[in-house]
Short mmCIF file of C-alpha atoms and ligand atoms in Angstrom, two decimals:
data_model
loop_
_atom_site.label_atom_id
_atom_site.label_comp_id
_atom_site.label_asym_id
_atom_site.label_seq_id
_atom_site.Cartn_x
_atom_site.Cartn_y
_atom_site.Cartn_z
CA MET P 23 4.24 6.89 -24.26
CA THR P 24 2.61 4.38 -22.04
CA ASP P 25 0.46 1.79 -23.90
CA PHE P 26 -2.25 0.83 -21.59
CA THR P 27 -3.80 -1.61 -24.12
CA ALA P 28 -0.55 -3.41 -23.99
CA THR P 29 -0.45 -3.41 -20.13
CA ARG P 30 -4.06 -4.64 -19.88
CA ALA P 31 -3.26 -7.57 -21.99
CA LYS P 32 -0.66 -8.63 -19.43
CA PHE P 33 -3.40 -9.17 -16.82
CA GLN P 34 -5.58 -12.30 -16.38
CA LEU P 35 -8.99 -10.76 -15.61
CA PRO P 36 -12.04 -13.08 -15.51
CA GLU P 37 -14.52 -12.74 -18.34
CA GLY P 38 -17.38 -10.46 -17.47
CA VAL P 39 -15.71 -8.82 -14.40
CA ILE P 40 -15.01 -5.20 -13.98
CA TYR P 41 -12.34 -5.10 -11.41
CA LEU P 42 -12.30 -1.93 -9.37
CA ASP P 43 -10.44 -3.28 -6.22
CA GLY P 44 -6.89 -3.39 -7.34
CA ASN P 45 -6.31 -1.01 -4.53
CA SER P 46 -6.98 -3.70 -2.14
CA LEU P 47 -5.76 -6.78 -4.00
CA GLY P 48 -4.13 -6.57 -7.36
CA PRO P 49 -5.20 -9.00 -9.92
CA LEU P 50 -3.03 -11.97 -11.32
CA MET P 51 -0.65 -11.15 -14.34
CA LYS P 52 -0.48 -13.74 -17.02
CA SER P 53 3.19 -14.21 -16.50
CA THR P 54 3.00 -14.88 -12.83
CA PRO P 55 1.91 -18.62 -12.60
CA GLU P 56 4.70 -19.56 -15.04
CA ARG P 57 7.36 -17.63 -13.04
CA VAL P 58 6.11 -19.20 -9.87
CA ALA P 59 6.00 -22.67 -11.41
CA ARG P 60 9.72 -22.10 -12.69
CA MET P 61 10.64 -21.12 -9.11
CA MET P 62 9.29 -24.12 -7.79
CA GLY P 63 10.18 -26.72 -10.44
CA ASP P 64 13.62 -25.49 -11.56
CA GLU P 65 14.85 -23.77 -8.32
CA TRP P 66 13.15 -25.35 -5.31
CA GLY P 67 12.64 -28.71 -6.98
CA GLU P 68 15.97 -29.15 -8.58
CA MET P 69 18.39 -26.94 -6.53
CA LEU P 70 16.86 -27.67 -3.24
CA ILE P 71 18.74 -25.74 -0.53
CA THR P 72 21.40 -24.71 -2.94
CA GLY P 73 18.82 -22.29 -4.41
CA TRP P 74 19.49 -19.73 -1.70
CA ASN P 75 22.88 -19.16 -3.43
CA ARG P 76 22.50 -20.49 -6.94
CA ALA P 77 18.89 -18.93 -7.60
CA GLY P 78 19.66 -15.85 -5.60
CA TRP P 79 16.95 -16.14 -3.00
CA MET P 80 18.87 -14.79 -0.29
CA ALA P 81 19.78 -11.59 -2.42
CA ALA P 82 16.09 -11.26 -3.50
CA PRO P 83 14.65 -8.88 -0.76
CA ALA P 84 17.24 -6.30 -1.69
CA ARG P 85 17.10 -6.91 -5.47
CA LEU P 86 13.34 -6.49 -5.42
CA GLY P 87 13.66 -3.62 -3.11
CA ASP P 88 15.73 -2.00 -5.83
CA ARG P 89 12.94 -2.44 -8.50
CA ILE P 90 10.38 -0.98 -6.09
CA ALA P 91 12.76 1.82 -5.22
CA ARG P 92 12.45 3.10 -8.82
CA LEU P 93 8.66 3.44 -8.58
CA ILE P 94 8.78 5.49 -5.34
CA GLY P 95 11.72 7.86 -6.01
CA ALA P 96 14.23 5.92 -3.82
CA ALA P 97 17.90 5.37 -4.49
CA GLU P 98 19.43 1.90 -4.92
CA GLY P 99 20.10 0.19 -1.71
CA THR P 100 17.37 2.00 0.41
CA VAL P 101 14.67 -0.43 0.10
CA VAL P 102 14.19 -4.14 1.35
CA LEU P 103 11.39 -6.74 1.13
CA GLY P 104 9.94 -8.74 3.72
CA ASP P 105 7.30 -9.63 6.36
CA THR P 106 3.94 -7.85 6.20
CA LEU P 107 3.17 -4.07 6.35
CA SER P 108 2.06 -4.25 9.99
CA ILE P 109 5.53 -5.34 10.94
CA LYS P 110 7.28 -2.97 8.71
CA VAL P 111 5.19 -0.12 10.42
CA TYR P 112 6.37 -1.23 13.84
CA GLN P 113 9.99 -1.45 12.70
CA ALA P 114 10.03 1.98 11.05
CA LEU P 115 8.33 3.62 14.06
CA ALA P 116 10.72 1.97 16.63
CA ALA P 117 13.68 3.07 14.54
CA ALA P 118 12.49 6.63 14.26
CA LEU P 119 11.56 7.03 17.95
CA ALA P 120 14.89 5.86 18.96
CA LEU P 121 16.48 8.62 16.78
CA ARG P 122 14.32 11.17 18.74
CA PRO P 123 14.73 9.82 22.33
CA GLU P 124 14.08 13.25 23.99
CA ARG P 125 10.52 13.55 22.36
CA LYS P 126 7.35 11.61 23.33
CA VAL P 127 4.77 12.41 20.76
CA ILE P 128 3.72 10.30 17.62
CA LEU P 129 1.56 12.30 15.36
CA SER P 130 -0.77 10.40 12.95
CA ASP P 131 -4.49 11.13 11.98
CA ASP P 132 -7.82 9.42 12.72
CA GLY P 133 -8.16 8.27 9.05
CA ASN P 134 -5.11 6.18 9.29
CA PHE P 135 -5.42 2.48 8.79
CA PRO P 136 -6.09 0.79 12.09
CA THR P 137 -3.26 -1.68 12.00
CA ASP P 138 -0.78 1.37 11.73
CA LEU P 139 -2.41 2.85 14.90
CA TYR P 140 -2.62 -0.48 16.65
CA MET P 141 1.07 -1.10 15.98
CA ALA P 142 1.92 2.51 17.34
CA GLY P 143 -0.12 1.61 20.54
CA GLY P 144 1.58 -1.66 21.15
CA LEU P 145 4.95 -0.09 20.61
CA ILE P 146 4.27 2.52 22.98
CA GLU P 147 3.26 -0.04 25.74
CA THR P 148 6.27 -2.33 25.06
CA LEU P 149 8.59 0.75 25.21
CA GLY P 150 6.99 2.10 28.56
CA GLN P 151 8.64 5.52 28.19
CA GLY P 152 5.47 7.55 28.22
CA HIS P 153 4.96 8.09 24.42
CA ARG P 154 1.58 9.40 23.33
CA LEU P 155 -0.28 8.79 19.97
CA LEU P 156 -2.06 11.84 18.67
CA THR P 157 -4.68 11.43 15.89
CA PRO P 158 -6.03 14.65 14.86
CA ARG P 159 -8.28 14.93 11.61
CA PRO P 160 -6.24 14.51 8.58
CA GLU P 161 -6.80 18.18 7.68
CA ASP P 162 -5.47 19.20 11.19
CA VAL P 163 -2.26 17.28 10.91
CA ALA P 164 0.09 20.07 9.65
CA ALA P 165 -1.13 22.49 12.34
CA ALA P 166 -0.41 19.81 14.93
CA ILE P 167 3.25 19.44 14.16
CA THR P 168 5.16 20.85 17.25
CA GLU P 169 8.48 20.66 18.74
CA GLU P 170 7.16 18.06 21.02
CA VAL P 171 6.48 15.65 18.09
CA ALA P 172 9.11 12.85 17.66
CA VAL P 173 7.57 11.32 14.58
CA VAL P 174 4.77 12.05 12.05
CA MET P 175 3.40 8.59 10.92
CA LEU P 176 0.92 9.05 7.97
CA THR P 177 -0.62 7.03 5.32
CA GLU P 178 -0.24 9.19 2.23
CA VAL P 179 -3.59 8.03 0.71
CA ASP P 180 -6.53 7.49 3.19
CA TYR P 181 -7.77 4.02 2.75
CA ARG P 182 -11.37 5.02 3.18
CA THR P 183 -11.86 8.32 1.35
CA GLY P 184 -8.69 8.37 -0.92
CA ARG P 185 -7.78 11.71 0.70
CA LEU P 186 -4.12 12.62 -0.20
CA HIS P 187 -1.70 14.25 2.15
CA ASP P 188 0.88 16.69 0.70
CA MET P 189 3.99 14.67 1.30
CA ALA P 190 6.44 17.34 0.53
CA ALA P 191 4.68 20.05 2.62
CA ILE P 192 4.18 17.91 5.73
CA THR P 193 7.73 16.49 5.50
CA GLU P 194 9.13 19.77 5.20
CA LYS P 195 7.01 21.15 8.11
CA ALA P 196 7.97 18.11 10.34
CA HIS P 197 11.69 18.62 9.62
CA GLU P 198 11.43 22.44 10.49
CA ALA P 199 10.06 21.19 13.90
CA GLY P 200 12.80 18.64 14.39
CA ALA P 201 10.63 15.64 13.83
CA LEU P 202 10.90 12.60 11.60
CA VAL P 203 8.45 11.41 9.11
CA ILE P 204 7.34 7.86 8.20
CA TRP P 205 5.12 7.66 5.04
CA ASP P 206 2.92 4.67 4.62
CA LEU P 207 2.69 4.07 0.75
CA ALA P 208 0.12 1.29 1.09
CA HIS P 209 -2.20 3.15 -1.47
CA SER P 210 0.53 5.19 -3.24
CA ALA P 211 3.16 2.63 -4.50
CA GLY P 212 2.17 1.78 -8.04
CA ALA P 213 -0.83 4.36 -8.00
CA LEU P 214 0.78 7.63 -8.30
CA PRO P 215 4.28 9.26 -8.59
CA VAL P 216 5.90 9.24 -5.36
CA ASP P 217 9.39 10.94 -4.77
CA LEU P 218 10.85 10.01 -1.46
CA THR P 219 14.29 11.43 -2.07
CA GLY P 220 12.78 14.73 -3.47
CA CYS P 221 10.49 15.06 -0.38
CA ASP P 222 13.44 14.04 1.85
CA ALA P 223 11.23 11.55 3.62
CA ASP P 224 12.81 9.71 6.55
CA PHE P 225 11.22 6.35 6.48
CA ALA P 226 8.47 4.75 4.25
CA VAL P 227 6.77 1.48 4.30
CA GLY P 228 4.15 -0.23 1.91
CA CYS P 229 2.66 -3.25 0.59
CA THR P 230 3.09 -5.04 -2.75
CA TYR P 231 -0.26 -6.90 -3.10
CA LYS P 232 -2.43 -3.84 -3.72
CA TYR P 233 -1.20 -1.66 -6.74
CA LEU P 234 1.83 -3.95 -7.15
CA ASN P 235 -0.06 -7.11 -7.94
CA SER P 236 2.23 -9.54 -5.85
CA GLY P 237 -0.83 -11.57 -4.90
CA PRO P 238 -2.47 -12.18 -1.42
CA GLY P 239 0.00 -12.04 1.45
CA GLY P 240 2.87 -10.70 -0.79
CA PRO P 241 5.73 -9.24 1.21
CA ALA P 242 5.92 -5.59 2.43
CA PHE P 243 8.82 -3.01 1.80
CA ILE P 244 10.49 -0.61 4.07
CA TYR P 245 12.68 2.41 2.99
CA ALA P 246 15.09 4.43 5.09
CA ALA P 247 16.78 7.63 3.98
CA PRO P 248 20.57 6.95 3.57
CA ARG P 249 21.36 9.45 6.33
CA HIS P 250 19.53 7.12 8.90
CA ALA P 251 20.72 3.86 7.53
CA GLY P 252 23.89 3.71 9.62
CA ALA P 253 22.31 4.91 12.91
CA MET P 254 18.91 3.32 12.99
CA LYS P 255 17.92 0.30 15.10
CA PRO P 256 16.02 -2.30 13.49
CA ALA P 257 13.66 -3.13 16.57
CA LEU P 258 13.21 -6.78 15.46
CA ALA P 259 16.68 -7.93 15.60
CA GLY P 260 16.44 -11.03 13.40
CA TRP P 261 19.20 -13.23 12.29
CA LEU P 262 18.87 -12.10 8.44
CA GLY P 263 19.21 -8.46 9.52
CA HIS P 264 22.55 -9.29 11.18
CA GLU P 265 25.74 -8.17 9.58
CA ALA P 266 26.88 -11.81 9.02
CA PRO P 267 23.96 -14.22 9.41
CA PHE P 268 25.96 -17.29 8.78
CA ALA P 269 28.62 -16.44 11.38
CA PHE P 270 25.84 -17.57 13.85
CA ASP P 271 27.37 -15.05 16.39
CA PRO P 272 25.37 -15.08 19.67
CA ASP P 273 25.74 -11.16 19.66
CA TYR P 274 23.65 -8.97 17.42
CA ARG P 275 25.40 -6.76 14.93
CA PRO P 276 23.14 -4.82 12.62
CA GLY P 277 23.57 -5.48 9.10
CA VAL P 278 24.58 -2.80 6.49
CA GLY P 279 22.14 -0.04 5.82
CA ILE P 280 18.51 -1.19 5.06
CA GLU P 281 19.52 -4.82 5.19
CA ARG P 282 19.18 -4.64 8.97
CA MET P 283 15.43 -4.23 8.52
CA ARG P 284 15.28 -7.86 7.31
CA VAL P 285 13.96 -10.06 10.10
CA GLY P 286 13.84 -13.93 9.17
CA THR P 287 13.56 -16.16 6.11
CA PRO P 288 11.97 -14.26 3.21
CA PRO P 289 8.80 -15.73 1.41
CA VAL P 290 10.70 -17.05 -1.76
CA ILE P 291 7.65 -18.27 -3.62
CA GLN P 292 5.76 -14.95 -3.18
CA MET P 293 8.89 -13.00 -4.12
CA ALA P 294 8.84 -14.83 -7.47
CA ALA P 295 5.37 -13.66 -7.97
CA LEU P 296 6.21 -10.25 -7.11
CA ASP P 297 9.26 -10.36 -9.44
CA ALA P 298 7.05 -11.51 -12.34
CA ALA P 299 4.39 -8.66 -11.43
CA LEU P 300 6.98 -5.87 -11.32
CA ASP P 301 7.94 -6.55 -15.13
CA VAL P 302 4.69 -4.57 -16.12
CA TRP P 303 6.26 -1.31 -14.97
CA GLU P 304 8.98 -1.42 -17.45
CA GLY P 305 8.02 1.18 -20.06
CA VAL P 306 5.37 2.60 -17.88
CA ASP P 307 5.53 6.27 -16.94
CA MET P 308 4.01 6.85 -13.57
CA ALA P 309 2.88 10.44 -14.58
CA ALA P 310 0.84 8.81 -17.49
CA VAL P 311 -0.61 6.38 -14.99
CA ARG P 312 -1.68 9.35 -12.56
CA ALA P 313 -3.11 11.38 -15.55
CA ARG P 314 -5.16 8.25 -16.72
CA SER P 315 -6.37 7.55 -13.20
CA ILE P 316 -7.63 11.11 -12.83
CA ASP P 317 -9.39 10.84 -16.16
CA LEU P 318 -11.03 7.40 -15.03
CA SER P 319 -11.99 8.72 -11.60
CA GLU P 320 -13.39 12.11 -12.66
CA ALA P 321 -15.51 10.18 -15.32
CA PHE P 322 -16.76 7.77 -12.57
CA ILE P 323 -17.57 10.51 -10.27
CA ALA P 324 -19.59 12.57 -12.94
CA GLY P 325 -21.27 9.32 -14.13
CA VAL P 326 -22.45 8.24 -10.62
CA GLU P 327 -23.46 11.66 -9.54
CA ALA P 328 -25.71 12.02 -12.50
CA ALA P 329 -27.15 8.39 -12.29
CA CYS P 330 -27.31 7.69 -8.57
CA PRO P 331 -28.28 10.83 -6.54
CA ALA P 332 -28.62 8.73 -3.44
CA LEU P 333 -24.92 8.22 -3.13
CA ASP P 334 -22.70 10.97 -1.57
CA LEU P 335 -19.13 11.51 -2.74
CA ALA P 336 -16.87 10.71 0.27
CA SER P 337 -13.63 11.50 -1.58
CA PRO P 338 -12.05 14.89 -2.20
CA ARG P 339 -13.64 16.51 -5.33
CA ASP P 340 -10.43 18.00 -6.22
CA PRO P 341 -8.64 15.19 -8.20
CA ALA P 342 -5.07 16.56 -7.03
CA ARG P 343 -6.20 15.72 -3.46
CA ARG P 344 -7.09 12.17 -4.14
CA GLY P 345 -5.17 9.05 -4.52
CA SER P 346 -6.37 6.49 -7.17
CA GLN P 347 -9.71 5.46 -5.52
CA VAL P 348 -13.17 7.08 -5.19
CA SER P 349 -15.61 6.41 -2.35
CA PHE P 350 -19.20 7.06 -1.96
CA ARG P 351 -21.43 7.08 1.00
CA HIS P 352 -24.46 5.19 1.53
CA PRO P 353 -26.19 3.93 4.77
CA GLU P 354 -26.88 0.52 2.80
CA GLY P 355 -23.33 0.66 1.30
CA TYR P 356 -22.63 -2.95 2.15
CA ALA P 357 -25.78 -4.42 0.49
CA ILE P 358 -25.32 -2.08 -2.47
CA MET P 359 -21.84 -3.34 -3.06
CA GLN P 360 -23.01 -6.95 -2.82
CA ALA P 361 -25.55 -6.39 -5.46
CA LEU P 362 -22.96 -4.68 -7.72
CA ILE P 363 -20.44 -7.65 -7.20
CA ALA P 364 -23.16 -10.02 -8.18
CA ARG P 365 -23.51 -8.16 -11.52
CA GLY P 366 -19.65 -8.53 -12.01
CA VAL P 367 -18.48 -5.05 -10.82
CA ILE P 368 -16.03 -5.70 -7.83
CA GLY P 369 -15.41 -2.95 -5.52
CA ASP P 370 -15.40 -3.27 -1.73
CA PHE P 371 -16.98 -1.84 1.41
CA ARG P 372 -15.45 -0.26 4.46
CA ALA P 373 -17.51 0.33 7.56
CA PRO P 374 -19.63 2.02 8.26
CA ASP P 375 -20.89 3.22 4.92
CA ILE P 376 -18.18 3.48 2.44
CA LEU P 377 -18.30 2.13 -1.07
CA ARG P 378 -14.79 1.99 -2.41
CA PHE P 379 -13.72 1.78 -6.13
CA GLY P 380 -10.08 1.63 -7.12
CA PHE P 381 -8.93 2.96 -10.62
CA THR P 382 -5.88 1.28 -12.01
CA PRO P 383 -4.98 2.45 -15.65
CA LEU P 384 -2.80 -0.63 -16.24
CA TYR P 385 -5.91 -2.71 -16.73
CA ILE P 386 -9.06 -0.70 -16.33
CA GLY P 387 -10.39 1.60 -19.24
CA MET P 388 -12.99 4.25 -19.98
CA GLU P 389 -15.41 1.56 -21.22
CA ASP P 390 -15.17 -0.18 -17.85
CA VAL P 391 -15.85 3.09 -16.06
CA GLN P 392 -18.91 3.67 -18.03
CA ALA P 393 -20.15 0.02 -17.68
CA ALA P 394 -19.68 0.22 -13.85
CA VAL P 395 -21.73 3.37 -13.63
CA GLU P 396 -24.63 1.69 -15.68
CA HIS P 397 -24.48 -1.38 -13.36
CA LEU P 398 -24.42 0.92 -10.24
CA ARG P 399 -27.50 2.84 -11.73
CA ALA P 400 -29.42 -0.52 -12.25
CA VAL P 401 -28.66 -1.54 -8.69
CA MET P 402 -29.99 1.75 -7.34
CA ASP P 403 -33.01 2.30 -9.76
CA GLY P 404 -34.09 -1.39 -9.31
CA GLY P 405 -33.41 -1.37 -5.62
CA LEU P 406 -31.54 -4.65 -6.27
CA TRP P 407 -29.63 -4.35 -3.02
CA ASP P 408 -32.76 -4.62 -0.82
CA ARG P 409 -32.76 -8.30 -0.25
CA ALA P 410 -31.47 -10.61 2.54
CA GLU P 411 -28.55 -12.25 0.57
CA CYS P 412 -27.02 -8.63 -0.04
CA ARG P 413 -27.20 -7.83 3.60
CA THR P 414 -25.46 -11.14 5.00
CA ARG P 415 -22.07 -9.95 5.95
CA ALA P 416 -18.97 -12.10 5.09
CA ALA P 417 -15.76 -12.16 7.14
CA VAL P 418 -13.95 -9.96 4.52
CA THR P 419 -15.84 -7.08 3.23
C1 PLP A 17 -3.43 -2.54 3.45
C2 PLP A 17 -2.85 -1.81 4.53
C3 PLP A 17 -2.20 -2.45 5.64
C4 PLP A 17 -2.17 -3.93 5.65
O1 PLP A 17 -1.23 -4.48 6.52
P1 PLP A 17 -0.71 -5.89 6.51
O2 PLP A 17 0.19 -6.02 7.62
O3 PLP A 17 -0.17 -6.22 5.17
O4 PLP A 17 -1.95 -6.74 6.63
C5 PLP A 17 -1.63 -1.62 6.56
N1 PLP A 17 -1.68 -0.34 6.45
C6 PLP A 17 -2.19 0.39 5.53
C7 PLP A 17 -2.36 1.87 5.46
C8 PLP A 17 -3.02 -0.35 4.54
O5 PLP A 17 -3.64 0.27 3.57
#
């Protein structure tokens, strides 16, 4: 039994705020400041450079990788932390393409997060081998898998609409066609059950600052199936991905397995925050998180559709085809979201017209959903969004 009252008590949420944006930046856990302070005072402060050995900083990317592995159905020793997700996308794609040298097509979809597509475009230019990036609509991806495809690179949950790909079916279809698959789990890890081993995925990447609550700029993770670990090339051949970094060998030799996907010095302070944040998953059943997330999002959709007929559901109606977020469309979506945030209900906006709401059962309950619906009703009924200060766009939306 997962006790969501107990998990909620572990988060430090500001008074009067209903936080429906944990899909974009997870909130602070109460234990995190103390853990980070300990890292700074007892480790950095006291141990200085000896902390790399004595406090285990150098081993932390793999140790934390193992903690995340449990949440995404990966075996021990197959996940490592470091860098940002954009970098990890680049590394996974470069490694996968090198394993299919005779093929030139990268298949993604037109709902994928721009950085994933930009990284693919940049890599194609750097390689200069005539690769092509295809981005059909998400619903057309399965049919576009042919024997020309080297790599299928998808984000499981669409960041705008919450649309969920069928990871098992697409991976199977890709493998039948001889292609490899990279899953971006940015909106999956910590949001719903993921079974990389069961789906036989080739590579996966994801971030820790969304549903895993590591804080802004927290390190990303990368997974490679054990069958690829010995053959894959890391693309960014950094010294900490070397087999023996402290041999200071002028020639690069890839490290053992997933360790070769490390690049440079890991962000030790941010890893301490992640380590603290991962404690909340002890005793949490991901199937229970998923069931509760569906209850919350179904209640939100029903409430909003009854209270705010001007908003159109942009997410799939079938909860089995959604991740843990719900999106609505409105031409004035930005201003509506600003008016809502002014009332303490925090979601976000994605251009051109998407209002996005994340449901995170670890700290959001049914009473929050009902209150959020009532605030949205007040904003819409009162036209509270229709003022200049709601329309002024900030740098981050
Ligand atoms: C959030 C997100 C990113 C962010 O990449 P960073 O390098 O961490 O800024 C990338 N891809 C997807 C699919 C995302 O949802």
